[in-house]
């Protein structure tokens, strides 16, 4: 027992700030620090895939051009802080050579996936493989002008937090010609921080083979019908489920 009662301080909503919300996708890119002449470099890792050789080289880059520190983000990306101005371009070039982008992508920088059925007995789908395949497909067909987060998770435990992604994909099994195949329930409109919300399920048990074309229709429907500069989350929030299904299946 503590022995005394803890004092409760009234909540003042005006004191709650989410500074990172003004930045696209988890600080991917180069940003100035408070310390004059210093920067942090945010690096996108495709669904968290990284090899031992890449890890060693990243550590060397952090030691040579930063303070030896590497910070991980919730988006499966990482940050190298304390990079002096005159080393920024060198760091960017070194990271590109290793295979990592330091340039913001409105699609790939917000793409995350849980371990999937390659290593987890609970997962119903190959989330990491499917996430990369979806990104390759969408890159050739959809041009986004602002970030959209896509979360792949393999089971209801939601390690990749599908319910808080702009587009959340929950692994399941779908039926195709009587056969059971990898599929996903599709949730839309989730968010976090200043835009916190739980995504709503809009489509049920979509086989993965049909998923890329569906997500393409979702994003193109959003671009067609949104208000000027409206975010994906704001767009999906102001429509009911029937309207969203009609827009995203071209039946509006």
mmCIF file of C-alpha atoms in Angstrom:
data_model
loop_
_atom_site.group_PDB
_atom_site.id
_atom_site.type_symbol
_atom_site.label_atom_id
_atom_site.label_comp_id
_atom_site.label_asym_id
_atom_site.label_seq_id
_atom_site.Cartn_x
_atom_site.Cartn_y
_atom_site.Cartn_z
ATOM 1 C CA UNK A 1 0.000 0.000 0.000
ATOM 2 C CA UNK A 2 1.208 3.494 -0.816
ATOM 3 C CA UNK A 3 -0.020 4.913 2.495
ATOM 4 C CA UNK A 4 -1.507 8.126 1.163
ATOM 5 C CA UNK A 5 -3.875 9.292 -1.552
ATOM 6 C CA UNK A 6 -2.418 10.578 -4.818
ATOM 7 C CA UNK A 7 -3.503 14.052 -5.808
ATOM 8 C CA UNK A 8 -5.474 14.222 -9.063
ATOM 9 C CA UNK A 9 -4.712 17.190 -11.297
ATOM 10 C CA UNK A 10 -7.565 18.413 -13.533
ATOM 11 C CA UNK A 11 -6.981 17.754 -17.234
ATOM 12 C CA UNK A 12 -6.344 20.864 -19.330
ATOM 13 C CA UNK A 13 -6.904 19.925 -23.009
ATOM 14 C CA UNK A 14 -5.064 23.067 -24.136
ATOM 15 C CA UNK A 15 -1.819 21.640 -22.731
ATOM 16 C CA UNK A 16 -1.993 18.473 -24.848
ATOM 17 C CA UNK A 17 -0.016 18.843 -28.051
ATOM 18 C CA UNK A 18 0.995 16.426 -30.776
ATOM 19 C CA UNK A 19 3.918 18.143 -32.538
ATOM 20 C CA UNK A 20 4.668 15.209 -34.825
ATOM 21 C CA UNK A 21 1.198 15.433 -36.364
ATOM 22 C CA UNK A 22 2.318 18.381 -38.488
ATOM 23 C CA UNK A 23 4.972 16.180 -40.092
ATOM 24 C CA UNK A 24 4.353 13.538 -42.758
ATOM 25 C CA UNK A 25 4.839 9.908 -41.815
ATOM 26 C CA UNK A 26 7.032 9.541 -38.800
ATOM 27 C CA UNK A 27 9.694 12.156 -39.483
ATOM 28 C CA UNK A 28 10.898 10.622 -42.761
ATOM 29 C CA UNK A 29 13.372 13.095 -44.253
ATOM 30 C CA UNK A 30 15.777 15.666 -42.835
ATOM 31 C CA UNK A 31 14.589 18.025 -40.078
ATOM 32 C CA UNK A 32 16.427 20.671 -38.034
ATOM 33 C CA UNK A 33 16.867 20.071 -34.315
ATOM 34 C CA UNK A 34 16.615 22.660 -31.569
ATOM 35 C CA UNK A 35 20.400 22.669 -31.404
ATOM 36 C CA UNK A 36 21.777 25.105 -33.965
ATOM 37 C CA UNK A 37 23.444 23.405 -36.921
ATOM 38 C CA UNK A 38 22.162 19.927 -36.012
ATOM 39 C CA UNK A 39 19.605 17.725 -37.791
ATOM 40 C CA UNK A 40 17.861 14.408 -37.471
ATOM 41 C CA UNK A 41 17.490 12.137 -40.498
ATOM 42 C CA UNK A 42 14.412 9.928 -40.712
ATOM 43 C CA UNK A 43 14.738 6.776 -42.770
ATOM 44 C CA UNK A 44 11.971 4.594 -44.238
ATOM 45 C CA UNK A 45 12.408 0.814 -43.973
ATOM 46 C CA UNK A 46 9.976 -1.224 -46.106
ATOM 47 C CA UNK A 47 7.754 -2.995 -43.485
ATOM 48 C CA UNK A 48 10.736 -3.168 -41.120
ATOM 49 C CA UNK A 49 12.813 -5.538 -43.255
ATOM 50 C CA UNK A 50 16.520 -5.083 -42.531
ATOM 51 C CA UNK A 51 19.537 -7.371 -42.901
ATOM 52 C CA UNK A 52 22.471 -7.790 -40.479
ATOM 53 C CA UNK A 53 24.786 -6.184 -43.044
ATOM 54 C CA UNK A 54 22.498 -3.162 -43.293
ATOM 55 C CA UNK A 55 22.300 -2.896 -39.498
ATOM 56 C CA UNK A 56 26.087 -2.819 -39.173
ATOM 57 C CA UNK A 57 26.398 -0.153 -41.858
ATOM 58 C CA UNK A 58 23.678 2.002 -40.258
ATOM 59 C CA UNK A 59 25.538 1.825 -36.939
ATOM 60 C CA UNK A 60 28.717 2.932 -38.710
ATOM 61 C CA UNK A 61 26.909 5.876 -40.323
ATOM 62 C CA UNK A 62 25.503 6.951 -36.951
ATOM 63 C CA UNK A 63 28.972 6.723 -35.373
ATOM 64 C CA UNK A 64 30.761 8.553 -38.183
ATOM 65 C CA UNK A 65 28.309 11.381 -38.871
ATOM 66 C CA UNK A 66 26.048 11.592 -35.811
ATOM 67 C CA UNK A 67 26.362 10.867 -32.102
ATOM 68 C CA UNK A 68 26.207 7.086 -32.458
ATOM 69 C CA UNK A 69 22.528 7.103 -31.560
ATOM 70 C CA UNK A 70 19.681 5.463 -33.527
ATOM 71 C CA UNK A 71 16.022 5.865 -32.571
ATOM 72 C CA UNK A 72 13.216 3.548 -33.687
ATOM 73 C CA UNK A 73 9.747 4.760 -34.624
ATOM 74 C CA UNK A 74 6.332 3.141 -34.324
ATOM 75 C CA UNK A 75 6.187 3.007 -38.126
ATOM 76 C CA UNK A 76 9.013 0.432 -38.339
ATOM 77 C CA UNK A 77 11.380 3.197 -39.482
ATOM 78 C CA UNK A 78 14.368 4.768 -37.707
ATOM 79 C CA UNK A 79 15.967 8.147 -37.029
ATOM 80 C CA UNK A 80 19.637 9.139 -36.869
ATOM 81 C CA UNK A 81 19.820 12.276 -34.683
ATOM 82 C CA UNK A 82 22.559 14.860 -34.129
ATOM 83 C CA UNK A 83 23.815 15.084 -37.709
ATOM 84 C CA UNK A 84 25.691 18.382 -38.374
ATOM 85 C CA UNK A 85 24.589 20.449 -41.381
ATOM 86 C CA UNK A 86 27.766 19.684 -43.337
ATOM 87 C CA UNK A 87 27.225 15.903 -43.019
ATOM 88 C CA UNK A 88 23.545 15.764 -44.055
ATOM 89 C CA UNK A 89 24.109 15.085 -47.762
ATOM 90 C CA UNK A 90 26.815 12.529 -46.954
ATOM 91 C CA UNK A 91 24.443 10.668 -44.637
ATOM 92 C CA UNK A 92 21.627 10.694 -47.210
ATOM 93 C CA UNK A 93 23.959 9.333 -49.889
ATOM 94 C CA UNK A 94 25.344 6.640 -47.566
ATOM 95 C CA UNK A 95 21.840 5.508 -46.586
ATOM 96 C CA UNK A 96 20.705 5.341 -50.223
ATOM 97 C CA UNK A 97 23.733 3.182 -50.982
ATOM 98 C CA UNK A 98 22.691 0.793 -48.191
ATOM 99 C CA UNK A 99 19.191 0.620 -49.687
ATOM 100 C CA UNK A 100 17.124 3.028 -47.579
ATOM 101 C CA UNK A 101 15.234 6.128 -48.662
ATOM 102 C CA UNK A 102 15.339 9.404 -46.745
ATOM 103 C CA UNK A 103 12.694 10.998 -48.940
ATOM 104 C CA UNK A 104 9.067 11.047 -47.846
ATOM 105 C CA UNK A 105 6.706 8.772 -49.772
ATOM 106 C CA UNK A 106 2.994 9.414 -49.285
ATOM 107 C CA UNK A 107 2.413 5.662 -49.577
ATOM 108 C CA UNK A 108 5.458 3.660 -48.470
ATOM 109 C CA UNK A 109 6.510 5.806 -45.505
ATOM 110 C CA UNK A 110 3.257 4.936 -43.712
ATOM 111 C CA UNK A 111 3.134 1.249 -44.696
ATOM 112 C CA UNK A 112 3.569 -1.128 -41.755
ATOM 113 C CA UNK A 113 2.952 -4.831 -41.240
ATOM 114 C CA UNK A 114 3.133 -7.326 -38.407
ATOM 115 C CA UNK A 115 5.260 -10.486 -38.617
ATOM 116 C CA UNK A 116 2.554 -12.364 -40.508
ATOM 117 C CA UNK A 117 2.203 -16.122 -40.924
ATOM 118 C CA UNK A 118 5.871 -16.569 -41.811
ATOM 119 C CA UNK A 119 6.756 -16.446 -38.108
ATOM 120 C CA UNK A 120 3.515 -16.173 -36.110
ATOM 121 C CA UNK A 121 1.103 -19.052 -35.485
ATOM 122 C CA UNK A 122 -1.824 -16.648 -34.983
ATOM 123 C CA UNK A 123 -1.488 -14.761 -38.279
ATOM 124 C CA UNK A 124 -3.931 -15.602 -41.051
ATOM 125 C CA UNK A 125 -1.946 -14.043 -43.913
ATOM 126 C CA UNK A 126 1.521 -13.180 -45.219
ATOM 127 C CA UNK A 127 1.263 -9.558 -44.097
ATOM 128 C CA UNK A 128 4.782 -8.347 -44.909
ATOM 129 C CA UNK A 129 4.877 -9.957 -48.346
ATOM 130 C CA UNK A 130 1.394 -8.683 -49.140
ATOM 131 C CA UNK A 131 2.220 -5.163 -47.939
ATOM 132 C CA UNK A 132 5.229 -4.902 -50.266
ATOM 133 C CA UNK A 133 3.253 -6.354 -53.184
ATOM 134 C CA UNK A 134 0.435 -3.850 -52.578
ATOM 135 C CA UNK A 135 2.889 -0.937 -52.481
ATOM 136 C CA UNK A 136 4.466 -2.039 -55.776
ATOM 137 C CA UNK A 137 1.008 -2.262 -57.347
ATOM 138 C CA UNK A 138 -0.228 1.114 -56.080
ATOM 139 C CA UNK A 139 2.989 2.970 -56.925
ATOM 140 C CA UNK A 140 2.286 2.372 -60.622
ATOM 141 C CA UNK A 141 -1.380 3.363 -60.494
ATOM 142 C CA UNK A 142 -2.116 5.981 -57.824
ATOM 143 C CA UNK A 143 -0.519 9.394 -57.259
ATOM 144 C CA UNK A 144 -1.118 10.646 -53.714
ATOM 145 C CA UNK A 145 -0.482 14.266 -52.748
ATOM 146 C CA UNK A 146 -0.632 13.670 -48.980
ATOM 147 C CA UNK A 147 0.200 10.783 -46.649
ATOM 148 C CA UNK A 148 -2.063 7.757 -46.258
ATOM 149 C CA UNK A 149 -1.198 5.128 -43.637
ATOM 150 C CA UNK A 150 -1.820 1.461 -44.474
ATOM 151 C CA UNK A 151 -1.583 -1.072 -41.624
ATOM 152 C CA UNK A 152 -1.444 -4.834 -42.284
ATOM 153 C CA UNK A 153 -2.065 -7.067 -39.284
ATOM 154 C CA UNK A 154 -2.426 -10.830 -39.354
ATOM 155 C CA UNK A 155 -4.936 -11.495 -36.575
ATOM 156 C CA UNK A 156 -7.275 -9.767 -34.079
ATOM 157 C CA UNK A 157 -4.347 -9.257 -31.653
ATOM 158 C CA UNK A 158 -3.573 -6.356 -33.991
ATOM 159 C CA UNK A 159 0.189 -6.027 -33.512
ATOM 160 C CA UNK A 160 0.238 -3.579 -36.447
ATOM 161 C CA UNK A 161 -2.806 -1.735 -35.056
ATOM 162 C CA UNK A 162 -5.065 -1.990 -38.092
ATOM 163 C CA UNK A 163 -7.828 -0.077 -36.305
ATOM 164 C CA UNK A 164 -5.798 3.164 -36.228
ATOM 165 C CA UNK A 165 -4.570 3.228 -39.828
ATOM 166 C CA UNK A 166 -6.178 5.324 -42.551
ATOM 167 C CA UNK A 167 -6.562 1.922 -44.188
ATOM 168 C CA UNK A 168 -6.436 -1.043 -41.814
ATOM 169 C CA UNK A 169 -6.211 -4.600 -43.132
ATOM 170 C CA UNK A 170 -6.969 -7.467 -40.750
ATOM 171 C CA UNK A 171 -5.857 -10.902 -41.915
ATOM 172 C CA UNK A 172 -8.486 -13.601 -42.289
ATOM 173 C CA UNK A 173 -9.322 -16.527 -44.534
ATOM 174 C CA UNK A 174 -11.467 -15.929 -47.610
ATOM 175 C CA UNK A 175 -13.233 -18.431 -49.843
ATOM 176 C CA UNK A 176 -12.465 -18.603 -53.570
ATOM 177 C CA UNK A 177 -14.155 -21.404 -55.545
ATOM 178 C CA UNK A 178 -14.524 -23.366 -52.326
ATOM 179 C CA UNK A 179 -10.854 -22.991 -51.414
ATOM 180 C CA UNK A 180 -9.580 -21.113 -48.343
ATOM 181 C CA UNK A 181 -7.059 -18.390 -49.238
ATOM 182 C CA UNK A 182 -5.348 -15.454 -47.517
ATOM 183 C CA UNK A 183 -7.676 -12.493 -47.243
ATOM 184 C CA UNK A 184 -8.354 -9.304 -45.322
ATOM 185 C CA UNK A 185 -11.149 -7.408 -43.644
ATOM 186 C CA UNK A 186 -10.813 -3.740 -44.695
ATOM 187 C CA UNK A 187 -11.134 -0.957 -42.103
ATOM 188 C CA UNK A 188 -11.096 2.741 -43.016
ATOM 189 C CA UNK A 189 -10.743 6.028 -41.167
ATOM 190 C CA UNK A 190 -8.611 5.163 -38.149
ATOM 191 C CA UNK A 191 -6.254 7.688 -36.596
ATOM 192 C CA UNK A 192 -4.042 8.574 -33.643
ATOM 193 C CA UNK A 193 -2.783 11.553 -31.663
ATOM 194 C CA UNK A 194 -4.797 14.675 -32.426
ATOM 195 C CA UNK A 195 -6.794 12.661 -34.992
ATOM 196 C CA UNK A 196 -7.456 9.587 -32.878
ATOM 197 C CA UNK A 197 -10.262 7.350 -34.122
ATOM 198 C CA UNK A 198 -11.071 3.672 -34.577
ATOM 199 C CA UNK A 199 -11.464 2.610 -38.192
ATOM 200 C CA UNK A 200 -14.778 1.192 -39.393
ATOM 201 C CA UNK A 201 -14.983 -2.113 -41.249
ATOM 202 C CA UNK A 202 -16.158 -1.365 -44.787
ATOM 203 C CA UNK A 203 -15.329 -4.595 -46.646
ATOM 204 C CA UNK A 204 -15.329 -8.173 -45.401
ATOM 205 C CA UNK A 205 -12.973 -11.083 -46.192
ATOM 206 C CA UNK A 206 -11.456 -9.803 -49.441
ATOM 207 C CA UNK A 207 -9.073 -12.374 -51.012
ATOM 208 C CA UNK A 208 -5.595 -10.911 -51.351
ATOM 209 C CA UNK A 209 -5.627 -11.413 -55.128
ATOM 210 C CA UNK A 210 -8.555 -8.948 -55.248
ATOM 211 C CA UNK A 211 -7.223 -6.575 -52.600
ATOM 212 C CA UNK A 212 -4.790 -4.403 -54.650
ATOM 213 C CA UNK A 213 -7.486 -3.482 -57.183
ATOM 214 C CA UNK A 214 -9.911 -2.702 -54.333
ATOM 215 C CA UNK A 215 -7.422 -0.436 -52.521
ATOM 216 C CA UNK A 216 -6.693 1.275 -55.841
ATOM 217 C CA UNK A 217 -10.434 1.977 -56.185
ATOM 218 C CA UNK A 218 -10.562 3.212 -52.583
ATOM 219 C CA UNK A 219 -7.753 5.713 -53.098
ATOM 220 C CA UNK A 220 -8.992 6.874 -56.497
ATOM 221 C CA UNK A 221 -12.519 7.276 -55.110
ATOM 222 C CA UNK A 222 -11.112 9.402 -52.314
ATOM 223 C CA UNK A 223 -9.142 11.579 -54.756
ATOM 224 C CA UNK A 224 -12.226 11.978 -56.966
ATOM 225 C CA UNK A 225 -14.721 12.952 -54.284
ATOM 226 C CA UNK A 226 -12.773 14.667 -51.509
ATOM 227 C CA UNK A 227 -12.988 18.319 -50.631
ATOM 228 C CA UNK A 228 -9.915 20.381 -51.464
ATOM 229 C CA UNK A 229 -6.880 19.148 -49.451
ATOM 230 C CA UNK A 230 -9.167 16.915 -47.343
ATOM 231 C CA UNK A 231 -7.341 14.095 -45.583
ATOM 232 C CA UNK A 232 -8.290 10.478 -46.180
ATOM 233 C CA UNK A 233 -9.474 10.129 -42.593
ATOM 234 C CA UNK A 234 -11.651 13.260 -42.775
ATOM 235 C CA UNK A 235 -13.129 12.072 -46.061
ATOM 236 C CA UNK A 236 -14.081 8.631 -44.767
ATOM 237 C CA UNK A 237 -15.404 10.043 -41.476
ATOM 238 C CA UNK A 238 -17.984 12.305 -43.134
ATOM 239 C CA UNK A 239 -19.574 9.456 -45.142
ATOM 240 C CA UNK A 240 -21.656 6.540 -43.908
ATOM 241 C CA UNK A 241 -20.645 2.964 -44.748
ATOM 242 C CA UNK A 242 -23.116 2.532 -47.605
ATOM 243 C CA UNK A 243 -21.863 5.699 -49.300
ATOM 244 C CA UNK A 244 -18.242 4.657 -48.871
ATOM 245 C CA UNK A 245 -18.905 1.232 -50.368
ATOM 246 C CA UNK A 246 -20.652 2.851 -53.337
ATOM 247 C CA UNK A 247 -17.837 5.350 -53.932
ATOM 248 C CA UNK A 248 -15.084 2.752 -53.584
ATOM 249 C CA UNK A 249 -16.753 0.218 -55.888
ATOM 250 C CA UNK A 250 -17.582 2.873 -58.519
ATOM 251 C CA UNK A 251 -21.315 2.560 -57.899
ATOM 252 C CA UNK A 252 -21.783 6.126 -56.628
#
